[in-house]
């Protein structure tokens, strides 16, 4: 039986966890940093106030919070934008994986003298984007339960690229684990690489087919569902029934993904997308006529999540997840001069490696703009030059137009006005791609749960391919990137969030509807 002291310790931890978030959110606009720091203080890295069994239990509960964070983000995702920008997301994800690994090998192997294999393992750990951290920062800056930002084009690209990053990182974790086992055959190594890829692809196809089938049920089955859904019992327990369906969908698909060999987080993301596709989040809560499709009689599924799971997630499970990151950081061993300066150099390089992903947005925007101008620009320019309002008015009134003298009162073209207009247009054009590129690049910087997992697998308590000092250097890079990333994203959103939402990468082109 727990003593009074133990209960007071646990109560103080939960209370200070919320207080630390409030302080960090107020000061640096990234509340999760306070939770990570408090986890390090109460956990094994510093004071070790919490029992090890409690830390394990709280870590497991925190992982549930991570699953719910990913699930909520998927519920808020604009599926139309997701499919339209899938190519860009894949390019960003591949860049976010290959560039950290390539730069890690260049710095750690060539510059610091570690083996190529150890450098690859460190780069693999730094290639994973913290999906939970990204979701949490987006939620924080736009209010609890507010999903507008999740439906912007740039946020959809960010989240899908981060998800692909994590899938690739899990594949590399399997590869590293297989390499460390000297008895592994080439066939086993091939299966370790291929299984997560095949499982992820198969789960995606399965969910796509399932969603397509559910949206096109036979007429007789629709009639049966209609009768069942309008019974007095289901009407009475409407939201509870929808919560059971939501919970069953989340747990079954997440568990299926894990058993198949891919990530539980990927399963949670697919579950959210399935519910978003089958039960669109902007349908009315009540049928407008008896002839309505029975699928249109569902309540806003995001409201169901907000009613039953969001309070638990935001106030307990998510803070525990970020605190559990603090449990895993061996701070006492990280403050040697050799490890410290190399860790900072490596961290700066890894910030650049992920931030460079934003270049794709700039290139994509410029190519799209050039294509659009080439297609439509000549006609628009011709029309605007030949028929400005001043000319039309003068032609109608019969006024003589003199274009030969610079000082003529009827001169139409004012060079200073055109220069000012051009500068304004250039600045607006830069904002239209620079802000989204900055947002995407900074959103990819944060590492976290999967990066720590890969580093720990490669380290294996000093028996793996990652030597102790390189393990600590990698942890410095992971920690600093996890801290710096949310701060930069919060600064971008706090200062330019409204402007970002008005660009072609925000709600300007996305709208707020979630199409089937």
Short mmCIF file of C-alpha atoms in Angstrom, two decimals:
data_model
loop_
_atom_site.label_atom_id
_atom_site.label_comp_id
_atom_site.label_asym_id
_atom_site.label_seq_id
_atom_site.Cartn_x
_atom_site.Cartn_y
_atom_site.Cartn_z
CA UNK A 1 0.00 0.00 0.00
CA UNK A 2 1.35 3.45 -0.94
CA UNK A 3 2.35 5.71 1.91
CA UNK A 4 1.16 9.25 2.41
CA UNK A 5 4.56 10.51 1.24
CA UNK A 6 4.26 8.58 -2.02
CA UNK A 7 0.80 9.99 -2.67
CA UNK A 8 2.03 13.52 -1.95
CA UNK A 9 4.93 13.04 -4.37
CA UNK A 10 2.59 11.86 -7.12
CA UNK A 11 0.11 14.68 -6.44
CA UNK A 12 2.88 17.29 -6.51
CA UNK A 13 4.18 15.88 -9.80
CA UNK A 14 0.76 16.10 -11.47
CA UNK A 15 0.17 19.62 -10.12
CA UNK A 16 3.60 20.93 -11.10
CA UNK A 17 3.24 19.31 -14.51
CA UNK A 18 0.38 21.68 -15.32
CA UNK A 19 2.13 24.63 -13.66
CA UNK A 20 5.30 24.00 -15.69
CA UNK A 21 3.26 23.97 -18.89
CA UNK A 22 1.58 27.27 -18.01
CA UNK A 23 4.92 28.94 -17.24
CA UNK A 24 6.63 27.62 -20.38
CA UNK A 25 3.65 28.53 -22.55
CA UNK A 26 3.58 32.06 -21.14
CA UNK A 27 7.31 32.68 -21.47
CA UNK A 28 8.46 30.81 -24.60
CA UNK A 29 5.12 29.84 -26.21
CA UNK A 30 5.97 26.12 -25.99
CA UNK A 31 4.33 24.56 -22.94
CA UNK A 32 5.59 21.07 -23.65
CA UNK A 33 9.17 22.20 -22.87
CA UNK A 34 8.13 22.77 -19.25
CA UNK A 35 6.69 19.24 -19.10
CA UNK A 36 9.91 17.73 -20.47
CA UNK A 37 12.02 19.64 -17.93
CA UNK A 38 9.80 18.60 -15.01
CA UNK A 39 9.99 14.99 -16.19
CA UNK A 40 13.78 15.18 -16.11
CA UNK A 41 13.69 16.65 -12.59
CA UNK A 42 11.28 14.10 -11.12
CA UNK A 43 12.67 11.20 -13.13
CA UNK A 44 15.91 9.24 -13.23
CA UNK A 45 18.03 11.91 -14.99
CA UNK A 46 18.13 14.29 -11.98
CA UNK A 47 16.37 13.93 -8.62
CA UNK A 48 14.74 10.53 -9.31
CA UNK A 49 11.87 11.41 -6.99
CA UNK A 50 9.37 9.09 -8.67
CA UNK A 51 9.78 5.35 -8.20
CA UNK A 52 11.03 3.52 -11.29
CA UNK A 53 7.77 1.53 -11.44
CA UNK A 54 5.81 4.76 -11.46
CA UNK A 55 7.97 6.15 -14.24
CA UNK A 56 7.29 3.05 -16.34
CA UNK A 57 3.55 3.32 -15.69
CA UNK A 58 3.45 7.04 -16.45
CA UNK A 59 5.45 6.43 -19.65
CA UNK A 60 2.86 3.87 -20.80
CA UNK A 61 0.03 6.31 -20.03
CA UNK A 62 1.93 9.02 -21.86
CA UNK A 63 2.16 6.84 -24.95
CA UNK A 64 -1.63 6.59 -24.91
CA UNK A 65 -1.61 10.39 -24.94
CA UNK A 66 0.66 10.36 -28.00
CA UNK A 67 -1.74 8.01 -29.79
CA UNK A 68 -4.66 10.32 -29.03
CA UNK A 69 -2.70 13.38 -30.21
CA UNK A 70 -2.06 11.71 -33.58
CA UNK A 71 -5.66 10.46 -33.78
CA UNK A 72 -7.09 13.92 -33.16
CA UNK A 73 -4.85 15.42 -35.82
CA UNK A 74 -6.06 12.83 -38.33
CA UNK A 75 -9.69 13.61 -37.47
CA UNK A 76 -8.99 17.25 -38.33
CA UNK A 77 -7.10 16.57 -41.56
CA UNK A 78 -8.43 17.76 -44.90
CA UNK A 79 -8.38 14.59 -47.01
CA UNK A 80 -8.66 16.45 -50.30
CA UNK A 81 -5.51 18.44 -49.52
CA UNK A 82 -3.76 15.31 -48.27
CA UNK A 83 -4.13 13.50 -51.60
CA UNK A 84 -3.49 16.60 -53.73
CA UNK A 85 -0.19 17.30 -51.97
CA UNK A 86 1.00 13.73 -51.46
CA UNK A 87 3.85 14.11 -53.95
CA UNK A 88 5.18 17.19 -52.17
CA UNK A 89 4.84 15.43 -48.81
CA UNK A 90 6.89 12.49 -50.05
CA UNK A 91 9.62 14.81 -51.35
CA UNK A 92 9.72 16.63 -48.00
CA UNK A 93 9.81 13.35 -46.07
CA UNK A 94 12.64 11.87 -48.15
CA UNK A 95 14.64 15.09 -47.79
CA UNK A 96 13.98 15.07 -44.04
CA UNK A 97 15.43 11.55 -43.82
CA UNK A 98 18.29 11.55 -46.32
CA UNK A 99 19.74 14.98 -45.46
CA UNK A 100 20.19 14.29 -41.69
CA UNK A 101 21.76 10.90 -42.44
CA UNK A 102 24.07 12.32 -45.12
CA UNK A 103 25.18 15.28 -43.01
CA UNK A 104 25.63 13.01 -39.98
CA UNK A 105 27.98 10.74 -41.90
CA UNK A 106 29.84 13.79 -43.23
CA UNK A 107 30.31 15.38 -39.79
CA UNK A 108 30.60 12.38 -37.49
CA UNK A 109 32.65 10.11 -39.73
CA UNK A 110 34.79 12.62 -41.61
CA UNK A 111 35.00 15.31 -38.92
CA UNK A 112 34.83 13.47 -35.58
CA UNK A 113 36.32 10.11 -36.63
CA UNK A 114 33.45 7.72 -35.85
CA UNK A 115 32.70 4.74 -38.06
CA UNK A 116 30.31 5.13 -40.97
CA UNK A 117 27.93 2.59 -39.41
CA UNK A 118 27.81 4.46 -36.10
CA UNK A 119 27.32 7.74 -37.96
CA UNK A 120 24.47 6.18 -39.93
CA UNK A 121 22.80 5.02 -36.70
CA UNK A 122 23.05 8.52 -35.21
CA UNK A 123 21.68 10.05 -38.40
CA UNK A 124 18.81 7.55 -38.41
CA UNK A 125 17.89 8.64 -34.88
CA UNK A 126 17.93 12.31 -35.97
CA UNK A 127 15.90 11.62 -39.12
CA UNK A 128 12.63 10.98 -37.24
CA UNK A 129 10.31 13.95 -36.75
CA UNK A 130 8.41 14.08 -33.46
CA UNK A 131 4.85 13.74 -34.69
CA UNK A 132 3.41 14.15 -31.19
CA UNK A 133 5.35 17.36 -30.59
CA UNK A 134 4.25 18.77 -33.94
CA UNK A 135 0.58 18.03 -33.24
CA UNK A 136 0.83 19.46 -29.73
CA UNK A 137 2.36 22.75 -30.88
CA UNK A 138 -0.31 23.22 -33.56
CA UNK A 139 -3.05 22.54 -31.02
CA UNK A 140 -1.57 24.94 -28.49
CA UNK A 141 -1.30 27.90 -30.82
CA UNK A 142 -4.83 27.65 -32.11
CA UNK A 143 -6.73 26.80 -28.98
CA UNK A 144 -7.89 23.57 -27.49
CA UNK A 145 -10.03 21.65 -29.91
CA UNK A 146 -9.57 24.19 -32.72
CA UNK A 147 -8.81 22.30 -35.91
CA UNK A 148 -8.62 25.14 -38.47
CA UNK A 149 -4.84 25.01 -38.78
CA UNK A 150 -4.90 21.25 -39.35
CA UNK A 151 -6.98 21.80 -42.49
CA UNK A 152 -4.54 24.21 -44.12
CA UNK A 153 -2.48 23.01 -47.03
CA UNK A 154 0.89 23.58 -45.38
CA UNK A 155 -0.14 21.81 -42.15
CA UNK A 156 -1.36 18.79 -44.12
CA UNK A 157 2.00 18.64 -45.94
CA UNK A 158 3.86 18.96 -42.62
CA UNK A 159 1.90 16.25 -40.82
CA UNK A 160 1.94 13.76 -43.69
CA UNK A 161 5.68 14.31 -44.23
CA UNK A 162 6.32 13.81 -40.50
CA UNK A 163 4.26 10.60 -40.58
CA UNK A 164 6.23 9.25 -43.57
CA UNK A 165 9.45 10.22 -41.76
CA UNK A 166 8.42 8.16 -38.75
CA UNK A 167 7.55 5.13 -40.88
CA UNK A 168 10.97 5.27 -42.55
CA UNK A 169 12.60 5.75 -39.13
CA UNK A 170 10.85 2.64 -37.79
CA UNK A 171 12.15 0.70 -40.78
CA UNK A 172 15.68 1.89 -40.01
CA UNK A 173 15.19 0.92 -36.36
CA UNK A 174 14.43 -2.63 -37.52
CA UNK A 175 17.50 -2.56 -39.78
CA UNK A 176 19.78 -1.39 -36.95
CA UNK A 177 18.38 -4.02 -34.61
CA UNK A 178 19.03 -6.71 -37.23
CA UNK A 179 22.57 -5.46 -37.92
CA UNK A 180 23.43 -5.70 -34.20
CA UNK A 181 22.43 -9.37 -34.17
CA UNK A 182 25.35 -11.13 -35.84
CA UNK A 183 23.34 -14.32 -36.39
CA UNK A 184 20.84 -12.59 -38.67
CA UNK A 185 20.81 -13.98 -42.20
CA UNK A 186 20.46 -11.85 -45.30
CA UNK A 187 16.91 -13.13 -45.64
CA UNK A 188 16.07 -12.03 -42.11
CA UNK A 189 17.63 -8.63 -42.71
CA UNK A 190 15.62 -8.27 -45.91
CA UNK A 191 12.45 -9.17 -44.04
CA UNK A 192 13.31 -6.66 -41.30
CA UNK A 193 13.54 -3.97 -43.96
CA UNK A 194 10.62 -5.12 -46.07
CA UNK A 195 8.06 -5.94 -43.40
CA UNK A 196 7.36 -2.37 -42.19
CA UNK A 197 7.15 -1.17 -45.80
CA UNK A 198 4.77 -3.92 -46.84
CA UNK A 199 2.71 -3.58 -43.65
CA UNK A 200 2.35 0.21 -44.07
CA UNK A 201 1.37 -0.13 -47.71
CA UNK A 202 -1.06 -2.98 -47.01
CA UNK A 203 -2.71 -1.08 -44.13
CA UNK A 204 -3.13 1.99 -46.33
CA UNK A 205 -4.77 -0.04 -49.12
CA UNK A 206 -6.98 -1.87 -46.63
CA UNK A 207 -8.26 1.35 -45.04
CA UNK A 208 -8.80 2.92 -48.45
CA UNK A 209 -10.86 -0.05 -49.65
CA UNK A 210 -12.78 -0.22 -46.38
CA UNK A 211 -13.66 3.48 -46.55
CA UNK A 212 -14.71 3.16 -50.19
CA UNK A 213 -16.95 0.20 -49.35
CA UNK A 214 -18.54 1.90 -46.35
CA UNK A 215 -19.42 4.96 -48.40
CA UNK A 216 -21.12 2.77 -51.03
CA UNK A 217 -23.14 0.29 -49.04
CA UNK A 218 -25.94 -1.65 -50.78
CA UNK A 219 -29.33 -0.01 -50.61
CA UNK A 220 -30.87 -2.74 -48.45
CA UNK A 221 -28.08 -2.46 -45.92
CA UNK A 222 -28.52 1.32 -45.81
CA UNK A 223 -32.23 0.87 -45.11
CA UNK A 224 -31.41 -1.55 -42.27
CA UNK A 225 -28.87 0.88 -40.76
CA UNK A 226 -31.44 3.65 -41.07
CA UNK A 227 -34.03 1.66 -39.11
CA UNK A 228 -31.45 0.60 -36.52
CA UNK A 229 -30.13 4.13 -36.08
CA UNK A 230 -33.59 5.60 -35.51
CA UNK A 231 -34.57 3.19 -32.73
CA UNK A 232 -35.37 4.81 -29.40
CA UNK A 233 -32.46 3.05 -27.66
CA UNK A 234 -29.81 4.39 -30.03
CA UNK A 235 -31.41 7.83 -30.04
CA UNK A 236 -31.22 7.88 -26.28
CA UNK A 237 -27.56 6.82 -26.18
CA UNK A 238 -26.53 8.44 -29.44
CA UNK A 239 -23.21 10.00 -28.45
CA UNK A 240 -22.23 7.05 -26.30
CA UNK A 241 -22.80 4.74 -29.24
CA UNK A 242 -20.70 6.96 -31.48
CA UNK A 243 -17.95 7.01 -28.85
CA UNK A 244 -17.95 3.20 -28.77
CA UNK A 245 -17.60 3.14 -32.56
CA UNK A 246 -14.80 5.73 -32.39
CA UNK A 247 -12.98 3.80 -29.65
CA UNK A 248 -13.37 0.44 -31.40
CA UNK A 249 -12.11 1.88 -34.70
CA UNK A 250 -9.07 3.47 -33.05
CA UNK A 251 -8.05 0.44 -30.99
CA UNK A 252 -8.65 -2.18 -33.68
CA UNK A 253 -6.78 -0.38 -36.48
CA UNK A 254 -3.91 0.71 -34.19
CA UNK A 255 -3.49 -2.81 -32.80
CA UNK A 256 -3.73 -4.28 -36.30
CA UNK A 257 -0.99 -1.94 -37.53
CA UNK A 258 1.28 -2.90 -34.62
CA UNK A 259 0.78 -6.64 -35.13
CA UNK A 260 1.29 -6.25 -38.88
CA UNK A 261 4.72 -4.73 -38.29
CA UNK A 262 4.20 -1.00 -38.75
CA UNK A 263 3.73 1.77 -36.19
CA UNK A 264 0.85 2.06 -33.73
CA UNK A 265 0.90 5.78 -34.50
CA UNK A 266 0.42 5.05 -38.18
CA UNK A 267 -2.57 2.91 -37.29
CA UNK A 268 -4.05 5.73 -35.19
CA UNK A 269 -3.55 8.15 -38.07
CA UNK A 270 -5.30 5.78 -40.49
CA UNK A 271 -8.17 5.28 -38.02
CA UNK A 272 -8.71 9.03 -37.82
CA UNK A 273 -8.62 9.37 -41.61
CA UNK A 274 -11.15 6.54 -41.99
CA UNK A 275 -13.60 8.19 -39.60
CA UNK A 276 -13.05 11.53 -41.29
CA UNK A 277 -13.82 9.98 -44.66
CA UNK A 278 -16.84 7.94 -43.60
CA UNK A 279 -18.30 10.47 -41.13
CA UNK A 280 -17.40 13.95 -42.49
CA UNK A 281 -16.88 16.41 -39.68
CA UNK A 282 -19.03 19.22 -41.09
CA UNK A 283 -22.32 17.40 -41.58
CA UNK A 284 -25.38 18.58 -39.60
CA UNK A 285 -25.95 16.86 -36.30
CA UNK A 286 -29.55 15.97 -37.15
CA UNK A 287 -31.10 14.67 -40.37
CA UNK A 288 -32.87 17.35 -42.34
CA UNK A 289 -35.45 14.96 -43.81
CA UNK A 290 -36.49 11.30 -43.43
CA UNK A 291 -35.06 10.53 -46.86
CA UNK A 292 -31.52 11.58 -45.91
CA UNK A 293 -28.74 9.05 -46.28
CA UNK A 294 -28.32 7.25 -42.92
CA UNK A 295 -24.61 8.01 -43.02
CA UNK A 296 -25.54 11.72 -42.87
CA UNK A 297 -27.27 11.22 -39.51
CA UNK A 298 -24.03 11.02 -37.55
CA UNK A 299 -22.94 13.68 -35.09
CA UNK A 300 -19.74 15.61 -35.74
CA UNK A 301 -17.16 12.93 -34.93
CA UNK A 302 -14.68 15.54 -33.74
CA UNK A 303 -17.26 16.73 -31.22
CA UNK A 304 -17.52 13.18 -29.89
CA UNK A 305 -13.74 13.07 -29.47
CA UNK A 306 -13.73 16.48 -27.79
CA UNK A 307 -16.50 15.46 -25.39
CA UNK A 308 -15.08 12.13 -24.24
CA UNK A 309 -11.33 12.00 -24.88
CA UNK A 310 -9.97 15.53 -25.28
CA UNK A 311 -10.18 16.50 -21.58
CA UNK A 312 -8.34 13.33 -20.59
CA UNK A 313 -5.80 13.74 -23.36
CA UNK A 314 -5.00 17.43 -22.90
CA UNK A 315 -4.98 17.52 -19.09
CA UNK A 316 -3.34 14.21 -18.23
CA UNK A 317 -2.14 11.87 -20.97
CA UNK A 318 -0.38 14.36 -23.26
CA UNK A 319 1.51 16.08 -20.40
CA UNK A 320 2.60 12.63 -19.20
CA UNK A 321 3.94 11.81 -22.67
CA UNK A 322 6.20 14.87 -22.76
CA UNK A 323 7.24 14.26 -19.16
CA UNK A 324 8.21 10.71 -20.16
CA UNK A 325 10.65 12.17 -22.70
CA UNK A 326 12.33 13.87 -19.75
CA UNK A 327 12.49 10.49 -17.95
CA UNK A 328 14.68 9.12 -20.77
CA UNK A 329 17.37 11.81 -20.97
CA UNK A 330 20.56 10.95 -19.01
CA UNK A 331 21.42 14.57 -18.20
CA UNK A 332 24.10 13.83 -15.59
CA UNK A 333 26.32 12.11 -18.17
CA UNK A 334 25.87 14.75 -20.86
CA UNK A 335 27.80 17.63 -19.27
CA UNK A 336 31.37 16.76 -20.18
CA UNK A 337 33.29 19.23 -22.32
CA UNK A 338 33.97 16.71 -25.08
CA UNK A 339 30.31 15.70 -25.37
CA UNK A 340 28.93 19.19 -24.81
CA UNK A 341 30.58 21.11 -27.65
CA UNK A 342 30.19 18.27 -30.14
CA UNK A 343 26.55 17.90 -29.15
CA UNK A 344 25.89 21.60 -29.81
CA UNK A 345 27.63 21.49 -33.20
CA UNK A 346 25.73 18.36 -34.17
CA UNK A 347 22.44 19.87 -32.95
CA UNK A 348 22.92 23.00 -35.10
CA UNK A 349 23.67 20.87 -38.14
CA UNK A 350 20.53 18.79 -37.52
CA UNK A 351 18.40 21.92 -37.17
CA UNK A 352 19.60 22.96 -40.62
CA UNK A 353 19.07 19.45 -42.01
CA UNK A 354 15.36 19.50 -41.14
CA UNK A 355 14.73 23.21 -41.73
CA UNK A 356 16.06 22.79 -45.27
CA UNK A 357 12.93 20.75 -46.05
CA UNK A 358 11.09 24.07 -46.36
CA UNK A 359 13.02 24.76 -49.58
CA UNK A 360 10.65 22.38 -51.36
CA UNK A 361 7.73 24.70 -50.57
CA UNK A 362 9.56 27.64 -52.11
CA UNK A 363 10.46 25.62 -55.22
CA UNK A 364 6.95 24.16 -55.49
CA UNK A 365 5.42 27.62 -55.17
CA UNK A 366 7.74 29.16 -57.77
CA UNK A 367 7.13 26.35 -60.26
CA UNK A 368 3.36 26.57 -59.76
CA UNK A 369 3.42 30.35 -60.11
CA UNK A 370 5.53 30.16 -63.26
CA UNK A 371 3.22 27.59 -64.80
CA UNK A 372 0.17 29.65 -63.92
CA UNK A 373 1.71 32.85 -65.32
CA UNK A 374 2.73 31.10 -68.48
CA UNK A 375 -0.79 29.81 -68.98
CA UNK A 376 -2.83 32.85 -67.99
CA UNK A 377 -0.45 35.75 -67.51
CA UNK A 378 -0.14 37.01 -71.06
CA UNK A 379 -3.88 37.46 -71.52
CA UNK A 380 -4.29 39.24 -68.18
CA UNK A 381 -1.35 41.59 -68.81
CA UNK A 382 -2.60 42.39 -72.29
CA UNK A 383 -6.06 43.22 -71.01
CA UNK A 384 -4.75 45.38 -68.14
CA UNK A 385 -2.32 47.31 -70.38
CA UNK A 386 -4.68 47.92 -73.25
CA UNK A 387 -7.73 48.90 -71.21
CA UNK A 388 -6.88 50.60 -67.91
CA UNK A 389 -9.74 52.62 -66.42
CA UNK A 390 -8.07 55.94 -67.22
CA UNK A 391 -7.83 55.13 -70.94
CA UNK A 392 -11.39 53.91 -71.12
CA UNK A 393 -12.66 57.08 -69.46
CA UNK A 394 -10.62 59.30 -71.78
CA UNK A 395 -11.68 57.45 -74.89
CA UNK A 396 -15.33 57.73 -73.89
CA UNK A 397 -14.98 61.50 -73.23
CA UNK A 398 -12.96 62.12 -76.37
CA UNK A 399 -9.88 63.45 -74.48
CA UNK A 400 -6.63 63.47 -76.46
CA UNK A 401 -4.00 61.12 -75.05
CA UNK A 402 -0.34 62.19 -75.30
CA UNK A 403 2.23 59.47 -74.67
CA UNK A 404 5.24 61.22 -76.18
CA UNK A 405 6.33 63.63 -73.43
CA UNK A 406 7.47 62.79 -69.95
CA UNK A 407 5.88 65.86 -68.36
CA UNK A 408 2.55 65.70 -70.17
CA UNK A 409 -0.39 66.06 -67.80
CA UNK A 410 -2.09 63.20 -69.54
CA UNK A 411 0.79 60.80 -69.03
CA UNK A 412 -0.63 57.43 -68.01
CA UNK A 413 2.39 55.58 -66.70
CA UNK A 414 3.84 56.87 -63.44
CA UNK A 415 7.23 55.25 -62.90
CA UNK A 416 7.34 55.85 -59.15
CA UNK A 417 3.85 54.43 -58.67
CA UNK A 418 4.76 51.37 -60.71
CA UNK A 419 7.98 50.87 -58.73
CA UNK A 420 6.08 51.11 -55.43
CA UNK A 421 3.47 48.69 -56.70
CA UNK A 422 6.16 46.30 -57.85
CA UNK A 423 7.89 46.37 -54.45
CA UNK A 424 4.62 45.69 -52.65
CA UNK A 425 3.84 42.84 -55.03
CA UNK A 426 7.33 41.39 -54.54
CA UNK A 427 7.00 41.54 -50.74
CA UNK A 428 3.58 39.92 -50.89
CA UNK A 429 4.94 37.26 -53.22
CA UNK A 430 7.79 36.51 -50.82
CA UNK A 431 5.38 36.17 -47.91
CA UNK A 432 3.28 33.76 -49.93
CA UNK A 433 6.10 31.21 -50.00
CA UNK A 434 8.59 32.31 -47.33
CA UNK A 435 6.17 32.00 -44.39
CA UNK A 436 4.89 28.54 -45.38
CA UNK A 437 8.47 27.39 -46.04
CA UNK A 438 9.55 28.67 -42.61
CA UNK A 439 6.59 27.01 -40.94
CA UNK A 440 7.26 23.66 -42.63
CA UNK A 441 11.00 23.75 -41.97
CA UNK A 442 10.64 24.67 -38.30
CA UNK A 443 7.81 22.15 -37.85
CA UNK A 444 10.12 19.34 -38.99
CA UNK A 445 12.90 20.25 -36.55
CA UNK A 446 11.50 18.66 -33.36
CA UNK A 447 12.61 15.12 -32.68
CA UNK A 448 11.32 12.97 -29.86
CA UNK A 449 9.97 9.55 -29.07
CA UNK A 450 11.10 7.55 -32.13
CA UNK A 451 14.49 9.26 -32.28
CA UNK A 452 15.15 8.31 -28.66
CA UNK A 453 14.01 4.77 -29.41
CA UNK A 454 16.43 4.40 -32.33
CA UNK A 455 19.31 5.87 -30.31
CA UNK A 456 18.63 3.47 -27.43
CA UNK A 457 18.42 0.48 -29.80
CA UNK A 458 21.71 1.45 -31.44
CA UNK A 459 23.34 2.02 -28.05
CA UNK A 460 22.05 -1.17 -26.30
CA UNK A 461 23.61 -0.22 -22.94
CA UNK A 462 27.05 0.13 -24.48
CA UNK A 463 26.89 -3.13 -26.45
CA UNK A 464 25.52 -1.76 -29.73
CA UNK A 465 26.97 -0.04 -32.78
CA UNK A 466 26.66 3.39 -31.16
CA UNK A 467 29.57 4.16 -28.74
CA UNK A 468 28.76 5.85 -25.44
CA UNK A 469 30.10 9.31 -26.31
CA UNK A 470 28.31 9.37 -29.68
CA UNK A 471 25.13 8.21 -27.96
CA UNK A 472 25.34 11.20 -25.61
CA UNK A 473 26.16 13.55 -28.50
CA UNK A 474 23.09 12.25 -30.33
CA UNK A 475 20.98 12.81 -27.23
CA UNK A 476 22.15 16.42 -27.08
CA UNK A 477 21.06 16.90 -30.68
CA UNK A 478 17.71 15.19 -30.00
CA UNK A 479 17.03 17.23 -26.87
CA UNK A 480 18.04 20.61 -28.31
CA UNK A 481 16.09 20.04 -31.52
CA UNK A 482 13.02 18.96 -29.52
CA UNK A 483 13.28 22.19 -27.51
CA UNK A 484 14.18 24.59 -30.32
CA UNK A 485 11.68 23.27 -32.88
CA UNK A 486 8.46 24.04 -30.94
CA UNK A 487 9.80 27.44 -29.92
CA UNK A 488 10.45 28.45 -33.55
CA UNK A 489 7.06 27.14 -34.70
CA UNK A 490 5.32 29.02 -31.89
CA UNK A 491 7.15 32.23 -32.80
CA UNK A 492 6.18 31.88 -36.47
CA UNK A 493 2.53 31.23 -35.64
CA UNK A 494 2.32 33.92 -32.97
CA UNK A 495 3.74 36.64 -35.22
CA UNK A 496 2.64 35.62 -38.71
CA UNK A 497 -0.10 33.04 -38.10
CA UNK A 498 -2.90 35.20 -39.54
CA UNK A 499 -0.83 36.07 -42.60
CA UNK A 500 0.08 32.41 -43.09
CA UNK A 501 -3.57 31.38 -42.99
CA UNK A 502 -4.37 33.91 -45.75
CA UNK A 503 -1.75 32.60 -48.19
CA UNK A 504 -2.31 29.96 -50.86
CA UNK A 505 -0.81 27.46 -48.40
CA UNK A 506 -3.34 28.33 -45.69
CA UNK A 507 -7.10 28.53 -45.71
CA UNK A 508 -6.94 30.82 -48.73
CA UNK A 509 -7.01 27.80 -51.03
CA UNK A 510 -7.98 25.04 -48.61
CA UNK A 511 -11.27 26.34 -47.43
CA UNK A 512 -12.61 24.92 -44.22
CA UNK A 513 -14.61 22.05 -45.53
CA UNK A 514 -13.52 18.49 -45.27
CA UNK A 515 -14.54 16.79 -48.42
CA UNK A 516 -15.18 13.13 -48.87
#
